[in-house]
Tab-separated table of C-alpha atoms and ligand atoms in Angstrom:
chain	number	residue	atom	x	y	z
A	1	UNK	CA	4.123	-0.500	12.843
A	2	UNK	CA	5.256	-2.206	9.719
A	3	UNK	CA	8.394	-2.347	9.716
A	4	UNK	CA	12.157	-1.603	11.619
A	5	UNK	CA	15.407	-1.750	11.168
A	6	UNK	CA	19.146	-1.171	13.254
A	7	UNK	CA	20.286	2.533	12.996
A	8	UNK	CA	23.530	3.303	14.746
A	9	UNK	CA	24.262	1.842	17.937
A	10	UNK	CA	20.847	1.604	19.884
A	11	UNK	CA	18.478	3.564	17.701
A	12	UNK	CA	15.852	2.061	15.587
A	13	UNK	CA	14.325	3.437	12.080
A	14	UNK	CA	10.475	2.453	12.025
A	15	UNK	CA	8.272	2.595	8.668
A	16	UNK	CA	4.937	2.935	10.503
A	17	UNK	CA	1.512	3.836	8.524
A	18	UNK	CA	-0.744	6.415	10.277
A	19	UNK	CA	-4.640	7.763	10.499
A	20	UNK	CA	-3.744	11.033	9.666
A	21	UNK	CA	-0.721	11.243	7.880
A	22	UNK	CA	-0.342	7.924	6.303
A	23	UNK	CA	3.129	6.481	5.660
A	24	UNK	CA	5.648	8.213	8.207
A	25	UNK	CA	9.246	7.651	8.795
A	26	UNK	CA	10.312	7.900	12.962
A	27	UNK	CA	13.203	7.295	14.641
A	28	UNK	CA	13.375	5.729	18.111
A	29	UNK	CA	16.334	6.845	19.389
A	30	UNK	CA	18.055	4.483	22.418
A	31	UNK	CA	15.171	1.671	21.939
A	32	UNK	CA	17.817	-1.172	21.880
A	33	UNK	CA	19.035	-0.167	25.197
A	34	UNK	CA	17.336	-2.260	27.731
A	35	UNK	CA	16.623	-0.013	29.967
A	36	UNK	CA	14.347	2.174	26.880
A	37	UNK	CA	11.341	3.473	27.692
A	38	UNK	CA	9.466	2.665	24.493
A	39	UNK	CA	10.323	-1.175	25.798
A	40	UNK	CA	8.989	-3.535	23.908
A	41	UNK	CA	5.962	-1.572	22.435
A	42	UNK	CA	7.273	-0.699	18.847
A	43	UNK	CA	7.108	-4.432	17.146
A	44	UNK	CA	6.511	-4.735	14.034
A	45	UNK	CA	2.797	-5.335	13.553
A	46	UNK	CA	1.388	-3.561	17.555
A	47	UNK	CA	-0.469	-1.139	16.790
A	48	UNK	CA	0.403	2.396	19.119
A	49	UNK	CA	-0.306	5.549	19.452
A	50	UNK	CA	2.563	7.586	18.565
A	51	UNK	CA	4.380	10.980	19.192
A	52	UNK	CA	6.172	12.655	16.886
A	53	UNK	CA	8.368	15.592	16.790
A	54	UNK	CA	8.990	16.806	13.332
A	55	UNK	CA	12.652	18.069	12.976
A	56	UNK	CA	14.703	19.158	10.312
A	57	UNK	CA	15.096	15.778	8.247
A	58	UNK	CA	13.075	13.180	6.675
A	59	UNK	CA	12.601	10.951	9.359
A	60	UNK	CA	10.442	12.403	12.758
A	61	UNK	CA	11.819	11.702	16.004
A	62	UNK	CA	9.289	9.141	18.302
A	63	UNK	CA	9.240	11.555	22.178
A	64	UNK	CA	6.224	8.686	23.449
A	65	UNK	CA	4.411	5.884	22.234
A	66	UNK	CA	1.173	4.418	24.540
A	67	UNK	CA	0.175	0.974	23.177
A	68	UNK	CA	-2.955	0.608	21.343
A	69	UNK	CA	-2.975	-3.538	20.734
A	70	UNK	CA	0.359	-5.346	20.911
A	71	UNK	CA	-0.534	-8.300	18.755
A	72	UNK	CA	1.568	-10.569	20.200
A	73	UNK	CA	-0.992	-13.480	19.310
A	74	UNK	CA	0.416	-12.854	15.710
A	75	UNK	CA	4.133	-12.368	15.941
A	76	UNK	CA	4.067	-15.408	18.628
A	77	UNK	CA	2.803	-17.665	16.032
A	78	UNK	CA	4.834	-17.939	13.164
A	79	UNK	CA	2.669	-18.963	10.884
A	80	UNK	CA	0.256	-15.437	11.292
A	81	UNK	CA	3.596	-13.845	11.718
A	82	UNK	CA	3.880	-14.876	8.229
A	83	UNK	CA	0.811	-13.805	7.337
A	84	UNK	CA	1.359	-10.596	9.057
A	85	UNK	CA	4.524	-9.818	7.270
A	86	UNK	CA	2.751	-10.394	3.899
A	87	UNK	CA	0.000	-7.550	5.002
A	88	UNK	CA	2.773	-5.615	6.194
A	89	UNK	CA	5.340	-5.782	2.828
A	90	UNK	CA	1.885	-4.609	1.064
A	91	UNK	CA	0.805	-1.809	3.007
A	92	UNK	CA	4.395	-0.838	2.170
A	93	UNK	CA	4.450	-1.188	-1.303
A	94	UNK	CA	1.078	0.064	-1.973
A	95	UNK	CA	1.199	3.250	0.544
A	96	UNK	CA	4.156	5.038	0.307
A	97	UNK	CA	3.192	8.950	0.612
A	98	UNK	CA	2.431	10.934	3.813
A	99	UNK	CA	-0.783	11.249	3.170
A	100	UNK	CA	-3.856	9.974	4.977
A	101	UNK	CA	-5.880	7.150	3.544
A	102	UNK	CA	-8.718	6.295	6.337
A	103	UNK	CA	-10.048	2.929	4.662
A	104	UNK	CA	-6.343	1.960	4.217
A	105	UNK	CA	-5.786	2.461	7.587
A	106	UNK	CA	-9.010	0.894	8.678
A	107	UNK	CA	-8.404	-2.404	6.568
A	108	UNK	CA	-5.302	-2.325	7.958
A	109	UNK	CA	-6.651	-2.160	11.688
A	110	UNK	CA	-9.144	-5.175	10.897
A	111	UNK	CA	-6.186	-7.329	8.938
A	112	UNK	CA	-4.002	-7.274	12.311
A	113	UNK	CA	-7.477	-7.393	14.855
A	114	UNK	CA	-8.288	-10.979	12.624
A	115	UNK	CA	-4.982	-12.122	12.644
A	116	UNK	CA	-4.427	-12.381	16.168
A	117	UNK	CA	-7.185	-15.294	15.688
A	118	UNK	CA	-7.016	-16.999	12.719
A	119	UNK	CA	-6.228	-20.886	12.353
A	120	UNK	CA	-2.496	-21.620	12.100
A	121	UNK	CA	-2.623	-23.816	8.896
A	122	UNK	CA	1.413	-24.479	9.281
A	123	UNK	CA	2.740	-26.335	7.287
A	124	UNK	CA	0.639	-24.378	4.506
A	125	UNK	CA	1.979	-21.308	2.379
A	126	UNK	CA	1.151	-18.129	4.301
A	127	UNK	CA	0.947	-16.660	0.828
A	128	UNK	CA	-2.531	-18.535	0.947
A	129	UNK	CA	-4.102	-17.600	3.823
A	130	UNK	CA	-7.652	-16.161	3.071
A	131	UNK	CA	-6.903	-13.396	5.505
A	132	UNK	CA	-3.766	-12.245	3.583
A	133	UNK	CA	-5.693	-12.392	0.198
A	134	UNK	CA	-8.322	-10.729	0.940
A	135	UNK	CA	-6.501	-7.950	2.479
A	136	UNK	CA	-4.175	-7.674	-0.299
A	137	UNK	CA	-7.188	-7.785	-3.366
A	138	UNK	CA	-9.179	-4.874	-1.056
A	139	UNK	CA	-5.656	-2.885	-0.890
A	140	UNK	CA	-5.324	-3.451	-4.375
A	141	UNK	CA	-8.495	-2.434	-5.285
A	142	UNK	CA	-8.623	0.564	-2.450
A	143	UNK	CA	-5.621	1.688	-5.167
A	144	UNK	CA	-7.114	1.139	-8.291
A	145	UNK	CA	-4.301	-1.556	-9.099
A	146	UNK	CA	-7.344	-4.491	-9.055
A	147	UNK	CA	-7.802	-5.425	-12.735
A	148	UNK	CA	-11.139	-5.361	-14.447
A	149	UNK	CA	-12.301	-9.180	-13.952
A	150	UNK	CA	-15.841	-8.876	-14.466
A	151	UNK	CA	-16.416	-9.533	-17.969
A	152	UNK	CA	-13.625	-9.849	-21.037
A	153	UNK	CA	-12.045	-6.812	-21.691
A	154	UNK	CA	-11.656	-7.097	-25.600
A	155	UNK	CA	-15.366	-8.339	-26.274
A	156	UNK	CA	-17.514	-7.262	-22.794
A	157	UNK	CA	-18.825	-10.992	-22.184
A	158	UNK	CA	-19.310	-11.992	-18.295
A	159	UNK	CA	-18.906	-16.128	-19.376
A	160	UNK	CA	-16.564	-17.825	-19.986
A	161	UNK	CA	-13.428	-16.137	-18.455
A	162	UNK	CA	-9.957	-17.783	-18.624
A	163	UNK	CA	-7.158	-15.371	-17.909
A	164	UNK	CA	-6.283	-12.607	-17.003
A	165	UNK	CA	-4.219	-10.082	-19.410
A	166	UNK	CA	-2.021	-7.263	-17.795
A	167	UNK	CA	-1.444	-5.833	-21.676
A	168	UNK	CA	-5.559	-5.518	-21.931
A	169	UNK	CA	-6.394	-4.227	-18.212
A	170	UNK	CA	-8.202	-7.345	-17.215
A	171	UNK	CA	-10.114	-10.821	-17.892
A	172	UNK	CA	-10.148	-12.110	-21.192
A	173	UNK	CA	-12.697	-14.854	-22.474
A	174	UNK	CA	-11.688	-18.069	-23.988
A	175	UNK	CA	-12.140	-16.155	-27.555
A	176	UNK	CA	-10.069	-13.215	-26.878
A	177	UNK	CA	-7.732	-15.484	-24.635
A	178	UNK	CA	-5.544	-17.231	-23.324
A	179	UNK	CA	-4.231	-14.306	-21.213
A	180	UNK	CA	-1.190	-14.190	-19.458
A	181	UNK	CA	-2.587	-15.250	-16.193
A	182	UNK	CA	-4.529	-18.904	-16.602
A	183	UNK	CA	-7.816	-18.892	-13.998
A	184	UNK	CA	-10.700	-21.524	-13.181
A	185	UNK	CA	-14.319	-20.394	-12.609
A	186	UNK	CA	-12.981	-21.539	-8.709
A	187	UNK	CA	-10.586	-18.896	-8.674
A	188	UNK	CA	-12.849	-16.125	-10.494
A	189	UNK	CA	-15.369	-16.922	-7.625
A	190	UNK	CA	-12.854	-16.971	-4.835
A	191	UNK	CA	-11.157	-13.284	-5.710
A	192	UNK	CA	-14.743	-12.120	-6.005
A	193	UNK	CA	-15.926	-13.420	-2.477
A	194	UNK	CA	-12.782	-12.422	-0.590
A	195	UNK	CA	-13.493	-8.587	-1.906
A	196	UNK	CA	-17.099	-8.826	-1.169
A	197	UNK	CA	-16.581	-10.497	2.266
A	198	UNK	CA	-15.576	-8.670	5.612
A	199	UNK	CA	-11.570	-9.112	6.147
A	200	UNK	CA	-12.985	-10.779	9.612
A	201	UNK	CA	-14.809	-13.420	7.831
A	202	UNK	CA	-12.110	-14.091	4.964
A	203	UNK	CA	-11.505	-17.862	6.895
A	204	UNK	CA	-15.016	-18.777	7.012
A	205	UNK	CA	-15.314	-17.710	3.180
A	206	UNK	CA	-15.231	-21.159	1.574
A	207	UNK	CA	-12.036	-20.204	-0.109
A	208	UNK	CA	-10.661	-23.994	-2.374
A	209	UNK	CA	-7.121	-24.658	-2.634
A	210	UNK	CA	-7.185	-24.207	-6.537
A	211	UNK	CA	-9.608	-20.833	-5.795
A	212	UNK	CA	-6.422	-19.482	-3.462
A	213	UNK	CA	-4.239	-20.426	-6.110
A	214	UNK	CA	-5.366	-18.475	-8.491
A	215	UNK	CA	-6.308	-15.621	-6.179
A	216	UNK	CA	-2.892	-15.058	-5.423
A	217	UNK	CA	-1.683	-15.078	-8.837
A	218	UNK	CA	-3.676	-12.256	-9.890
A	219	UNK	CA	-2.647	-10.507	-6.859
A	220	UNK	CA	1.288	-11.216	-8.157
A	221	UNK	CA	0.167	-10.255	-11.448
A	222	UNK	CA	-1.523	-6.713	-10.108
A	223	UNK	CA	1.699	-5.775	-8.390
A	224	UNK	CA	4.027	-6.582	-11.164
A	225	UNK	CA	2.086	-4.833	-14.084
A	226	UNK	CA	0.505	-2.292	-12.155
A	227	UNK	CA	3.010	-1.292	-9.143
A	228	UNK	CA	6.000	-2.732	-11.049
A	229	UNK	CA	7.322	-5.012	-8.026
A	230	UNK	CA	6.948	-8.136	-6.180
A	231	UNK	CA	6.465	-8.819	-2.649
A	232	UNK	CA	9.058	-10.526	-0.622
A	233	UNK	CA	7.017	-12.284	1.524
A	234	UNK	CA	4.924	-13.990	-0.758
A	235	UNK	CA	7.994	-15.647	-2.441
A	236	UNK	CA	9.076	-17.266	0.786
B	301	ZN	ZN1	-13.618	-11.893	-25.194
């Protein structure tokens, strides 16, 4: 579950993301009655087992959800409920057609199985957290919206990197420079560890303050040159 909002009197709209159809529209009708029978299951982030009857409109209709994981270690906490909302506003951005995506869905599983652990580093910017970049750089990459950082995309050498530039596709070198987006070495090595590492082990990934920095500004970058929008969450 990713997301909900208030429909009508007691209904809800939910913007869930699925195995096998992907991004999916329900409506739980009579959920903000107290007496509902879908209770208190369908929070954003739990993770459920849904059904769906398909009628004549966009959005299904929920007849039963069973409760896969509840996550209520995250959205207690509000610092991983920050962090949760980030992975959340992304899966939305990035996966918006009914269509089934299993390693979406699986790095999606293991981004809210983590989080129910992870550190609270309060008073520190969610928008930070190793967990949430990593997540975000492997969904960006999972939809070919992770630039080419590698080697400089005007002359092909791997040293030297300083920027990235959303005009050129990817990392430029100090020649072919400055780019548009200003990285250290740190954050070149952080971006690459946090897609080679398991989401699970994103805390324990050595991941420096200035390497998070920078990590997170090529994320920003990826979604407004490639996607054409900004996150929300990672504003706040
Ligand atoms: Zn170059």
């Amino acid at each position: 579950m990713l997301r909900s909002f208030r429909f009508g009197e007691a209904d809800r709209v939910l913007h869930v993301y699925t195995a096998d159809r992907g991004r999916v529209g329900a409506v739980a009708k009579g959920i903000r009655r107290t007496k509902s029978r879908f209770g208190a299951r369908l929070e954003p982030l739990s993770h459920v087992e849904l059904m769906l009857h398909h009628g004549s409109g966009e959005l299904q209709t929920v007849t039963g959800v069973s409760l896969i994981s509840s996550h209520h270690e995250s959205r207690e906490d509000p610092y991983r409920l920050a962090v949760g909302l980030v992975g959340a506003e992304a899966m939305l951005r990035l996966y918006t057609e009914q269509e089934a995506n299993e390693r979406a869905f699986t790095a999606l599983t293991r981004f809210l199985d983590r989080l129910d652990t992870i550190p609270s580093r309060a008073p520190a910017r969610p928008s930070l957290d190793p967990l949430a970049l990593s997540f975000q750089l492997k969904l960006l990459w999972l939809s070919g919206y992770l630039p080419h950082l590698d080697s400089c995309v005007e002359c092909g050498v791997a040293e030297g990197l300083v920027g990235y530039l959303p005009s050129a596709g990817g990392a430029v070198c100090r020649n072919c420079g400055p780019g548009k987006v200003a990285f250290s070495p740190e954050g070149l090595r952080g971006i690459s560890t946090l897609l080679t590492t398991p989401l699970a082990d994103a805390h324990g990934a050595g991941l420096t303050d200035r390497g998070a920095r920078d990590a997170l500004a090529v994320v920003t970058a990826s979604y407004e040159f490639s996607g054409g929008f900004r996150l929300r969450t990672l504003s706040a």
